[in-house]
Amino acid sequence: MRVHVVGAGPVGLLLTALLQSVEGVSVRLYEKRPEYTRTRMVQLAPYLVADSLESYQADVIDGDSVEAIFDRSELEQGLVFRQSIPSDLSELLDGWARGFCPLNAIEQSLSDLIDVRGQNGVVRTAAVVTAEDAMAMLEPGEVLIDSTGSRSLLRDHLVPGESREDANTLKVRLEYALVITFLYGQPYDCNEHCKYYKNIENANYKFIPMVHRTHFDGSVSHVTGIVSISAEEYDVLPSHFDGEWLRENVPAVAESTDRFIEKVKDETHGELLGDLEIVRIPLDLYRARNATNRQWLASESNGHPFASSPVFLAGDSAIGSPYFQSISLGLECAMFLAGLLAQPNLPVKEMLDRYELYIYKQWLRVYMRSKMIKHNKDLFESIDDPLALLDKLHIY
Ligand SMILES: Cc1cc2nc3c(=O)[nH]c(=O)nc-3n(C[C@H](O)[C@H](O)[C@H](O)COP(=O)(O)OP(=O)(O)OC[C@H]3O[C@@H](n4cnc5c(N)ncnc54)[C@H](O)[C@@H]3O)c2cc1C
């Protein structure tokens, strides 16, 4: 079986590395970036390397939802697949899931692993692939996977007669935010009490570090937090800037962030290392309504390449979510997809149906989780104003 994987970000690379060790599968991997240079730090969810159902469902926010959405047998199959991952790859996953890690390191080490493995079967092509290219290269019976990220190459081409932009996308905009990152010269850990006390004088623009978004690597703590901003503020801000720019142009956010950092310093007697790094992003939750081309295959249209070969969306192409959970979701779905493709006798229709159902369940899980986080954040913003807090509770 020949599988074309378009996009060698973390998800395309993991899929390739997984399929590389499946007998009878060859992979064509296409990537437009000449090298891996992304600087952002990411955190992988512990469930990615869980070795039991209990640890898979241990998450404080959505452990219960996982049990409600997935059948036990589905979760067990996921664990069995995880345990079958070759050790060179599972050791990498274990290492990344231990803490905070540069996205670049994940991409580079997967890429190197694919290149150094003896049994190759992978052909890599440096190219910007267009939707037309993807359709032209797909021979009947081959598999095409779009892992090109949030601006997916093929998401809008998966349904016959429908190629309007975003026709196949359901999007929920939760909020606009500044993601503020800094390095700190002492160990620093954060929990919900810390978020409260360090923001006690910040009536607005509370700086909210995620509990697991601080990481001490032996000499430096990496801290990432979110400050909510309005749509109007989002529109006038540049996409990236530093602390100096923030202090000059958005002093209210700078004061709140600086107050938070001062309290961290009072507590742990360290210093900020370098400047703040800030990006402004819309926090969107979205999914492809169709994560495969099963409607094309069912339509039996003659001549269209998507009517004779399976196409899948994987990673941010299929589902995107805010609050630092997207990469784990993408890697999880990549494992499921690789598990399906490794079953040579599975009929294509069943493969597509199972993938759609799985993606839908993952969507339910991340939708509920993200709405819960947003709701908790909203309550936290009003924590000093009981009446405003009550207005947001809607108890019955
Ligand atoms: C500031 C920031 C911080 C984040 N932090 C976290 C975090 O802590 N935890 C977390 O879970 N997630 C985090 N994320 C999200 C995470 O980075 C993404 O979920 C993840 O990168 C998605 O992986 P992917 O492989 O699906 O897509 P991408 O990483 O977007 O990779 C897509 C690849 O496809 C290539 N490509 C695109 N189009 C084409 C084409 N036409 N032809 C050839 N190649 C193409 C691109 O060059 C790229 O290499 C963060 C995102 C941002 C912006």
Coordinates of C-alpha atoms and ligand atoms in Angstrom, one line a residue:
M1 CA 0.0 0.0 0.0
R2 CA 1.3 3.4 -0.9
V3 CA 0.4 6.2 1.5
H4 CA 1.0 9.9 0.6
V5 CA 1.5 12.1 3.7
V6 CA 1.3 15.8 2.9
G7 CA 2.8 17.9 5.6
A8 CA 5.7 16.9 7.9
G9 CA 4.8 18.7 11.1
P10 CA 4.6 16.6 14.3
V11 CA 1.5 14.7 13.1
G12 CA 2.7 13.9 9.6
L13 CA 6.1 12.8 10.9
L14 CA 4.6 10.6 13.6
L15 CA 2.3 9.0 11.1
T16 CA 5.2 8.4 8.8
A17 CA 7.4 6.9 11.6
L18 CA 4.5 4.6 12.6
L19 CA 3.7 3.5 9.1
Q20 CA 7.4 3.0 8.3
S21 CA 7.4 -0.1 10.5
V22 CA 4.3 -1.6 9.0
E23 CA 5.0 -4.4 6.6
G24 CA 3.8 -3.8 3.0
V25 CA 3.4 0.0 3.4
S26 CA 5.5 2.6 1.7
V27 CA 5.2 6.3 2.4
R28 CA 5.7 9.4 0.3
L29 CA 6.2 12.3 2.7
Y30 CA 5.9 15.9 1.3
E31 CA 7.0 19.0 3.2
K32 CA 7.4 22.6 2.1
R33 CA 9.7 23.9 4.9
P34 CA 13.4 23.4 4.2
E35 CA 14.2 23.0 7.9
Y36 CA 12.7 22.7 11.4
T37 CA 13.1 26.0 13.2
R38 CA 9.9 26.6 15.3
T39 CA 10.9 28.0 18.7
R40 CA 7.7 27.4 20.7
M41 CA 7.6 25.0 23.6
V42 CA 4.8 22.5 23.8
Q43 CA 3.6 20.0 26.4
L44 CA 2.3 16.6 25.6
A45 CA -0.6 15.2 27.6
P46 CA 0.3 12.2 29.9
Y47 CA -2.5 10.1 28.3
L48 CA -0.4 9.8 25.2
V49 CA 1.9 7.5 26.9
A50 CA -0.6 5.9 29.4
D51 CA -0.1 2.2 30.0
S52 CA -3.4 1.5 31.7
L53 CA -7.0 2.6 31.4
E54 CA -6.8 4.3 34.8
S55 CA -3.8 6.4 33.8
Y56 CA -5.5 7.2 30.4
Q57 CA -8.5 8.6 32.2
A58 CA -6.6 10.3 35.0
D59 CA -7.2 13.9 33.7
V60 CA -8.8 16.2 36.2
I61 CA -10.9 18.0 33.7
D62 CA -12.1 15.3 31.3
G63 CA -11.4 11.9 32.8
D64 CA -15.1 11.4 33.3
S65 CA -15.9 12.5 29.8
V66 CA -13.5 10.0 28.4
E67 CA -15.3 7.2 30.2
A68 CA -18.7 8.5 29.0
I69 CA -17.7 9.0 25.3
F70 CA -15.5 6.0 24.5
D71 CA -16.3 2.3 24.9
R72 CA -13.9 0.4 27.1
S73 CA -12.9 -1.9 24.2
E74 CA -11.9 1.2 22.1
L75 CA -9.7 2.5 24.9
E76 CA -8.2 -1.0 25.3
Q77 CA -7.4 -1.2 21.6
G78 CA -5.7 2.2 21.9
L79 CA -3.5 0.8 24.7
V80 CA -2.7 -2.3 22.7
F81 CA -1.6 -0.2 19.8
R82 CA 0.5 2.0 22.0
Q83 CA 2.3 -1.0 23.4
S84 CA 3.1 -2.2 19.9
I85 CA 5.0 1.0 18.9
P86 CA 8.6 0.2 18.2
S87 CA 10.9 1.1 21.1
D88 CA 12.9 3.8 19.2
L89 CA 9.7 5.7 18.8
S90 CA 8.0 5.0 22.1
E91 CA 11.2 6.2 23.9
L92 CA 10.9 9.5 22.2
L93 CA 7.2 9.8 23.1
D94 CA 8.0 9.0 26.7
G95 CA 10.7 11.6 26.9
W96 CA 8.5 14.4 25.4
A97 CA 5.6 13.6 27.7
R98 CA 7.8 14.1 30.8
G99 CA 7.7 17.9 30.6
F100 CA 7.7 20.9 28.4
C101 CA 9.6 20.5 25.2
P102 CA 10.5 22.5 22.1
L103 CA 8.2 21.7 19.2
N104 CA 11.4 21.9 17.1
A105 CA 12.9 19.0 19.1
I106 CA 9.9 16.8 18.5
E107 CA 9.9 17.5 14.7
Q108 CA 13.7 17.2 14.3
S109 CA 14.0 14.0 16.3
L110 CA 11.1 12.3 14.4
S111 CA 12.5 13.5 11.2
D112 CA 16.0 12.1 12.1
L113 CA 14.4 8.8 13.3
I114 CA 12.7 8.3 9.9
D115 CA 16.0 9.0 8.1
V116 CA 18.2 6.8 10.2
R117 CA 16.1 3.7 10.4
G118 CA 17.4 0.8 8.4
Q119 CA 14.1 -0.5 6.9
N120 CA 13.2 2.6 4.9
G121 CA 10.2 2.6 2.6
V122 CA 9.9 6.3 3.0
V123 CA 10.5 8.8 0.1
R124 CA 10.7 12.4 1.2
T125 CA 9.9 15.3 -1.2
A126 CA 10.6 19.0 -0.5
A127 CA 7.7 20.8 -2.2
V128 CA 4.7 23.0 -1.8
V129 CA 1.9 20.6 -2.7
T130 CA -1.3 22.1 -4.1
A131 CA -4.7 20.5 -3.9
E132 CA -4.5 19.8 -7.6
D133 CA -1.0 18.2 -7.2
A134 CA -2.4 16.0 -4.4
M135 CA -5.3 14.9 -6.6
A136 CA -3.0 14.3 -9.6
M137 CA -0.5 12.1 -7.7
L138 CA -3.1 9.8 -6.2
E139 CA -3.4 6.5 -8.0
P140 CA -6.6 4.4 -7.5
G141 CA -6.2 2.4 -4.2
E142 CA -3.5 4.6 -2.8
V143 CA -4.1 6.5 0.5
L144 CA -3.7 10.2 0.9
I145 CA -3.3 11.9 4.3
D146 CA -3.5 15.6 4.7
S147 CA -1.5 16.7 7.8
T148 CA -0.9 20.3 6.6
G149 CA -2.1 21.9 9.8
S150 CA -4.9 24.3 10.6
R151 CA -5.0 25.8 7.1
S152 CA -5.6 22.3 5.7
L153 CA -4.9 21.8 2.1
L154 CA -7.8 19.4 1.4
R155 CA -10.4 20.0 4.1
D156 CA -12.6 21.9 1.7
H157 CA -12.3 19.3 -1.1
L158 CA -13.6 16.3 0.7
V159 CA -17.3 16.6 -0.1
P160 CA -18.6 16.3 -3.7
G161 CA -20.0 19.6 -5.1
E162 CA -18.8 21.6 -2.1
S163 CA -15.6 23.6 -2.4
R164 CA -16.6 26.9 -0.7
E165 CA -14.0 28.0 1.8
D166 CA -14.7 26.6 5.2
A167 CA -17.8 24.7 3.9
N168 CA -16.5 21.6 5.7
T169 CA -15.4 23.4 8.8
L170 CA -17.3 24.0 12.1
K171 CA -15.6 26.7 14.1
V172 CA -16.2 28.1 17.6
R173 CA -14.3 31.2 18.5
L174 CA -13.8 31.0 22.3
E175 CA -11.8 34.2 22.9
Y176 CA -8.8 36.3 21.9
A177 CA -5.7 36.0 24.0
L178 CA -2.1 37.0 24.4
V179 CA 0.2 34.1 25.0
I180 CA 3.0 35.4 27.1
T181 CA 6.2 33.4 27.7
F182 CA 9.1 34.1 29.9
L183 CA 12.2 32.4 31.4
Y184 CA 12.8 32.6 35.1
G185 CA 16.0 31.8 37.0
Q186 CA 14.5 29.7 39.8
P187 CA 12.2 26.7 40.1
Y188 CA 8.6 28.0 40.0
D189 CA 5.5 25.9 40.1
C190 CA 1.9 27.1 39.9
N191 CA -1.5 25.9 41.0
E192 CA -4.9 27.4 41.2
H193 CA -4.2 29.1 44.5
C194 CA -1.1 30.7 43.1
K195 CA -3.1 32.0 40.1
Y196 CA -5.5 33.6 42.5
Y197 CA -3.0 35.2 44.9
K198 CA -0.6 36.5 42.3
N199 CA -3.5 38.2 40.5
I200 CA -5.1 39.6 43.5
E201 CA -4.5 43.2 42.5
N202 CA -5.2 42.6 38.8
A203 CA -8.9 43.5 38.4
N204 CA -8.5 43.1 34.6
Y205 CA -6.1 41.3 32.3
K206 CA -5.3 38.5 34.8
F207 CA -2.2 36.6 33.8
I208 CA -3.1 32.9 33.9
P209 CA -0.3 30.4 33.7
M210 CA -1.5 26.9 32.9
V211 CA -0.8 24.6 35.8
H212 CA 1.4 22.4 33.7
R213 CA 2.8 25.2 31.7
T214 CA 5.8 25.9 34.0
H215 CA 8.8 23.7 33.6
F216 CA 12.1 23.8 35.4
D217 CA 14.8 22.2 33.3
G218 CA 17.5 22.2 36.0
S219 CA 18.5 25.8 35.8
V220 CA 15.6 27.7 34.2
S221 CA 11.8 27.8 34.6
H222 CA 9.8 28.1 31.3
V223 CA 6.5 29.9 32.1
T224 CA 3.7 30.4 29.6
G225 CA 0.4 32.1 30.5
I226 CA -2.6 33.6 28.8
V227 CA -4.1 37.0 29.1
S228 CA -7.6 37.4 27.6
I229 CA -8.1 40.5 25.4
S230 CA -11.0 41.9 23.4
A231 CA -11.6 41.5 19.7
E232 CA -10.9 45.2 19.2
E233 CA -7.5 44.9 21.0
Y234 CA -6.7 41.8 19.0
D235 CA -7.3 43.7 15.7
V236 CA -4.8 46.4 16.4
L237 CA -2.0 44.4 17.9
P238 CA 0.9 42.9 15.9
S239 CA 1.1 39.1 15.8
H240 CA 4.4 38.9 17.8
F241 CA 6.1 41.4 20.1
D242 CA 8.2 41.7 23.2
G243 CA 7.8 43.1 26.8
E244 CA 9.2 46.5 25.8
W245 CA 6.6 46.9 23.1
L246 CA 3.9 45.7 25.5
R247 CA 4.8 48.2 28.2
E248 CA 4.8 51.1 25.7
N249 CA 1.6 50.2 23.8
V250 CA -0.6 48.1 26.1
P251 CA 0.4 49.3 29.6
A252 CA -2.6 47.8 31.4
V253 CA -1.6 44.3 30.3
A254 CA 2.0 44.9 31.0
E255 CA 1.2 46.1 34.6
S256 CA -0.8 43.1 35.3
T257 CA 1.8 40.7 34.0
D258 CA 4.6 42.6 35.8
R259 CA 2.7 42.5 39.1
F260 CA 2.3 38.7 38.7
I261 CA 6.1 38.3 38.0
E262 CA 7.0 40.5 40.9
K263 CA 5.0 38.2 43.2
V264 CA 6.8 35.2 41.8
K265 CA 10.1 36.9 42.5
D266 CA 9.1 37.8 46.1
E267 CA 8.3 34.2 46.7
T268 CA 11.3 32.5 45.0
H269 CA 13.9 35.2 44.8
G270 CA 14.8 34.7 41.2
E271 CA 15.2 37.0 38.2
L272 CA 13.5 37.2 34.8
L273 CA 15.9 35.9 32.2
G274 CA 15.6 38.0 29.0
D275 CA 12.4 39.6 27.9
L276 CA 8.8 38.5 27.6
E277 CA 7.8 36.9 24.3
I278 CA 4.2 37.6 23.3
V279 CA 2.0 36.3 20.5
R280 CA -1.6 37.3 20.0
I281 CA -3.9 34.5 18.9
P282 CA -7.6 33.8 18.5
L283 CA -8.5 30.8 20.6
D284 CA -10.5 28.7 18.1
L285 CA -12.0 25.3 18.5
Y286 CA -12.8 23.7 15.1
R287 CA -13.4 20.5 13.4
A288 CA -13.7 19.2 9.9
R289 CA -17.3 18.0 9.6
N290 CA -15.9 15.3 7.3
A291 CA -12.5 14.1 8.3
T292 CA -12.4 11.7 5.3
N293 CA -13.7 11.6 1.7
R294 CA -16.2 8.9 2.4
Q295 CA -18.9 11.0 0.6
W296 CA -16.8 11.0 -2.6
L297 CA -16.4 7.2 -2.4
A298 CA -20.1 6.7 -1.8
S299 CA -21.0 9.0 -4.7
E300 CA -19.3 6.6 -7.2
S301 CA -18.5 9.6 -9.4
N302 CA -16.3 8.5 -12.3
G303 CA -13.0 10.1 -12.9
H304 CA -12.5 12.2 -9.7
P305 CA -9.4 10.9 -7.8
F306 CA -11.2 11.2 -4.5
A307 CA -13.9 8.8 -5.7
S308 CA -11.4 5.9 -5.9
S309 CA -8.9 6.3 -3.1
P310 CA -9.3 7.0 0.7
V311 CA -8.3 10.5 1.9
F312 CA -7.9 11.3 5.6
L313 CA -7.3 14.6 7.5
A314 CA -5.0 14.2 10.5
G315 CA -3.8 16.6 13.3
D316 CA -4.7 20.3 13.0
S317 CA -6.2 19.6 9.6
A318 CA -9.0 17.6 11.2
I319 CA -9.5 19.2 14.6
G320 CA -8.0 22.3 16.3
S321 CA -8.3 23.3 19.9
P322 CA -6.9 26.0 22.1
Y323 CA -5.5 25.7 25.6
F324 CA -2.4 23.7 24.7
Q325 CA -3.9 20.4 23.9
S326 CA -3.9 20.3 20.1
I327 CA -0.7 18.5 19.5
S328 CA -1.5 15.6 21.8
L329 CA -4.9 15.2 20.2
G330 CA -3.2 15.2 16.8
L331 CA -0.7 12.6 17.8
E332 CA -3.4 10.5 19.4
C333 CA -5.5 10.5 16.2
A334 CA -2.3 9.7 14.2
M335 CA -1.8 6.6 16.3
F336 CA -5.4 5.5 15.6
L337 CA -5.1 6.1 11.9
A338 CA -1.8 4.2 11.7
G339 CA -3.5 1.4 13.6
L340 CA -6.3 1.3 10.9
L341 CA -3.9 1.4 8.0
A342 CA -1.9 -1.4 9.5
Q343 CA -4.8 -3.8 9.1
P344 CA -4.6 -5.0 5.5
N345 CA -7.9 -6.8 5.5
L346 CA -10.0 -4.0 6.8
P347 CA -12.5 -2.9 4.0
V348 CA -11.9 0.8 3.0
K349 CA -15.5 1.7 3.9
E350 CA -15.1 0.4 7.4
M351 CA -11.8 2.1 7.8
L352 CA -13.3 5.5 6.9
D353 CA -16.3 5.0 9.1
R354 CA -14.2 4.0 12.1
Y355 CA -11.9 7.0 11.6
E356 CA -14.9 9.4 11.3
L357 CA -16.4 8.0 14.5
Y358 CA -13.1 8.2 16.3
I359 CA -12.5 11.8 15.2
Y360 CA -16.0 12.7 16.2
K361 CA -15.5 11.2 19.7
Q362 CA -12.2 13.0 20.1
W363 CA -14.0 16.2 19.0
L364 CA -16.7 15.7 21.7
R365 CA -14.0 15.2 24.2
V366 CA -12.0 18.3 23.3
Y367 CA -15.1 20.4 22.8
M368 CA -16.4 19.7 26.3
R369 CA -12.9 20.1 27.8
S370 CA -12.3 23.4 26.1
K371 CA -15.7 24.8 27.0
M372 CA -15.1 23.8 30.6
I373 CA -11.7 25.5 30.7
K374 CA -13.1 28.7 29.1
H375 CA -16.0 28.6 31.6
N376 CA -13.6 28.2 34.5
K377 CA -11.5 31.1 33.2
D378 CA -14.5 33.3 32.9
L379 CA -15.4 32.5 36.5
F380 CA -11.9 33.3 37.6
E381 CA -11.9 36.7 35.8
S382 CA -14.9 37.6 38.1
I383 CA -13.7 36.0 41.3
D384 CA -13.4 39.3 43.1
D385 CA -16.9 40.3 42.2
P386 CA -19.5 37.9 43.6
L387 CA -22.5 39.3 41.7
A388 CA -20.6 39.1 38.3
L389 CA -19.5 35.6 39.3
L390 CA -23.1 34.6 40.0
D391 CA -24.3 36.0 36.7
K392 CA -21.9 33.5 35.0
L393 CA -22.9 30.5 37.0
H394 CA -26.3 29.6 35.6
I395 CA -26.8 26.9 38.3
Y396 CA -30.1 25.7 36.9
Ligands
LIG1 C1 2.0 29.7 20.2 C2 1.6 28.3 20.1 C3 1.8 27.5 21.2 C4 1.3 26.2 21.2 N1 1.6 25.4 22.3 C5 1.0 24.1 22.3 C6 1.1 23.3 23.4 O1 1.8 23.6 24.4 N2 0.6 22.1 23.4 C7 -0.2 21.6 22.3 O2 -0.7 20.5 22.4 N3 -0.2 22.4 21.2 C8 0.3 23.6 21.1 N4 0.2 24.4 20.0 C9 -0.5 23.8 18.8 C10 0.5 22.8 18.1 O3 1.6 23.5 17.7 C11 -0.3 22.2 16.9 O4 -1.4 21.5 17.4 C12 0.6 21.2 16.1 O5 1.8 21.9 15.6 C13 -0.2 20.6 15.0 O6 0.6 19.7 14.3 P1 0.3 19.3 12.8 O7 1.4 18.4 12.4 O8 -1.1 18.8 12.7 O9 0.3 20.7 12.0 P2 1.5 21.7 11.8 O10 2.4 21.7 13.0 O11 0.9 23.0 11.4 O12 2.3 21.1 10.6 C14 1.8 21.1 9.3 C15 3.0 20.9 8.3 O13 2.6 20.9 7.0 C16 3.4 21.7 6.2 N5 2.6 22.1 5.0 C17 1.5 22.9 5.1 N6 1.0 23.1 3.9 C18 1.8 22.4 3.0 C19 1.7 22.2 1.6 N7 0.8 22.8 0.8 N8 2.7 21.4 1.0 C20 3.7 20.9 1.8 N9 3.7 21.0 3.2 C21 2.8 21.8 3.7 C22 3.9 22.8 7.1 O14 5.0 23.4 6.6 C23 4.0 22.0 8.4 O15 5.3 21.5 8.5 C24 0.6 25.7 20.0 C25 0.4 26.5 18.9 C26 0.9 27.8 19.0 C27 0.6 28.7 17.8

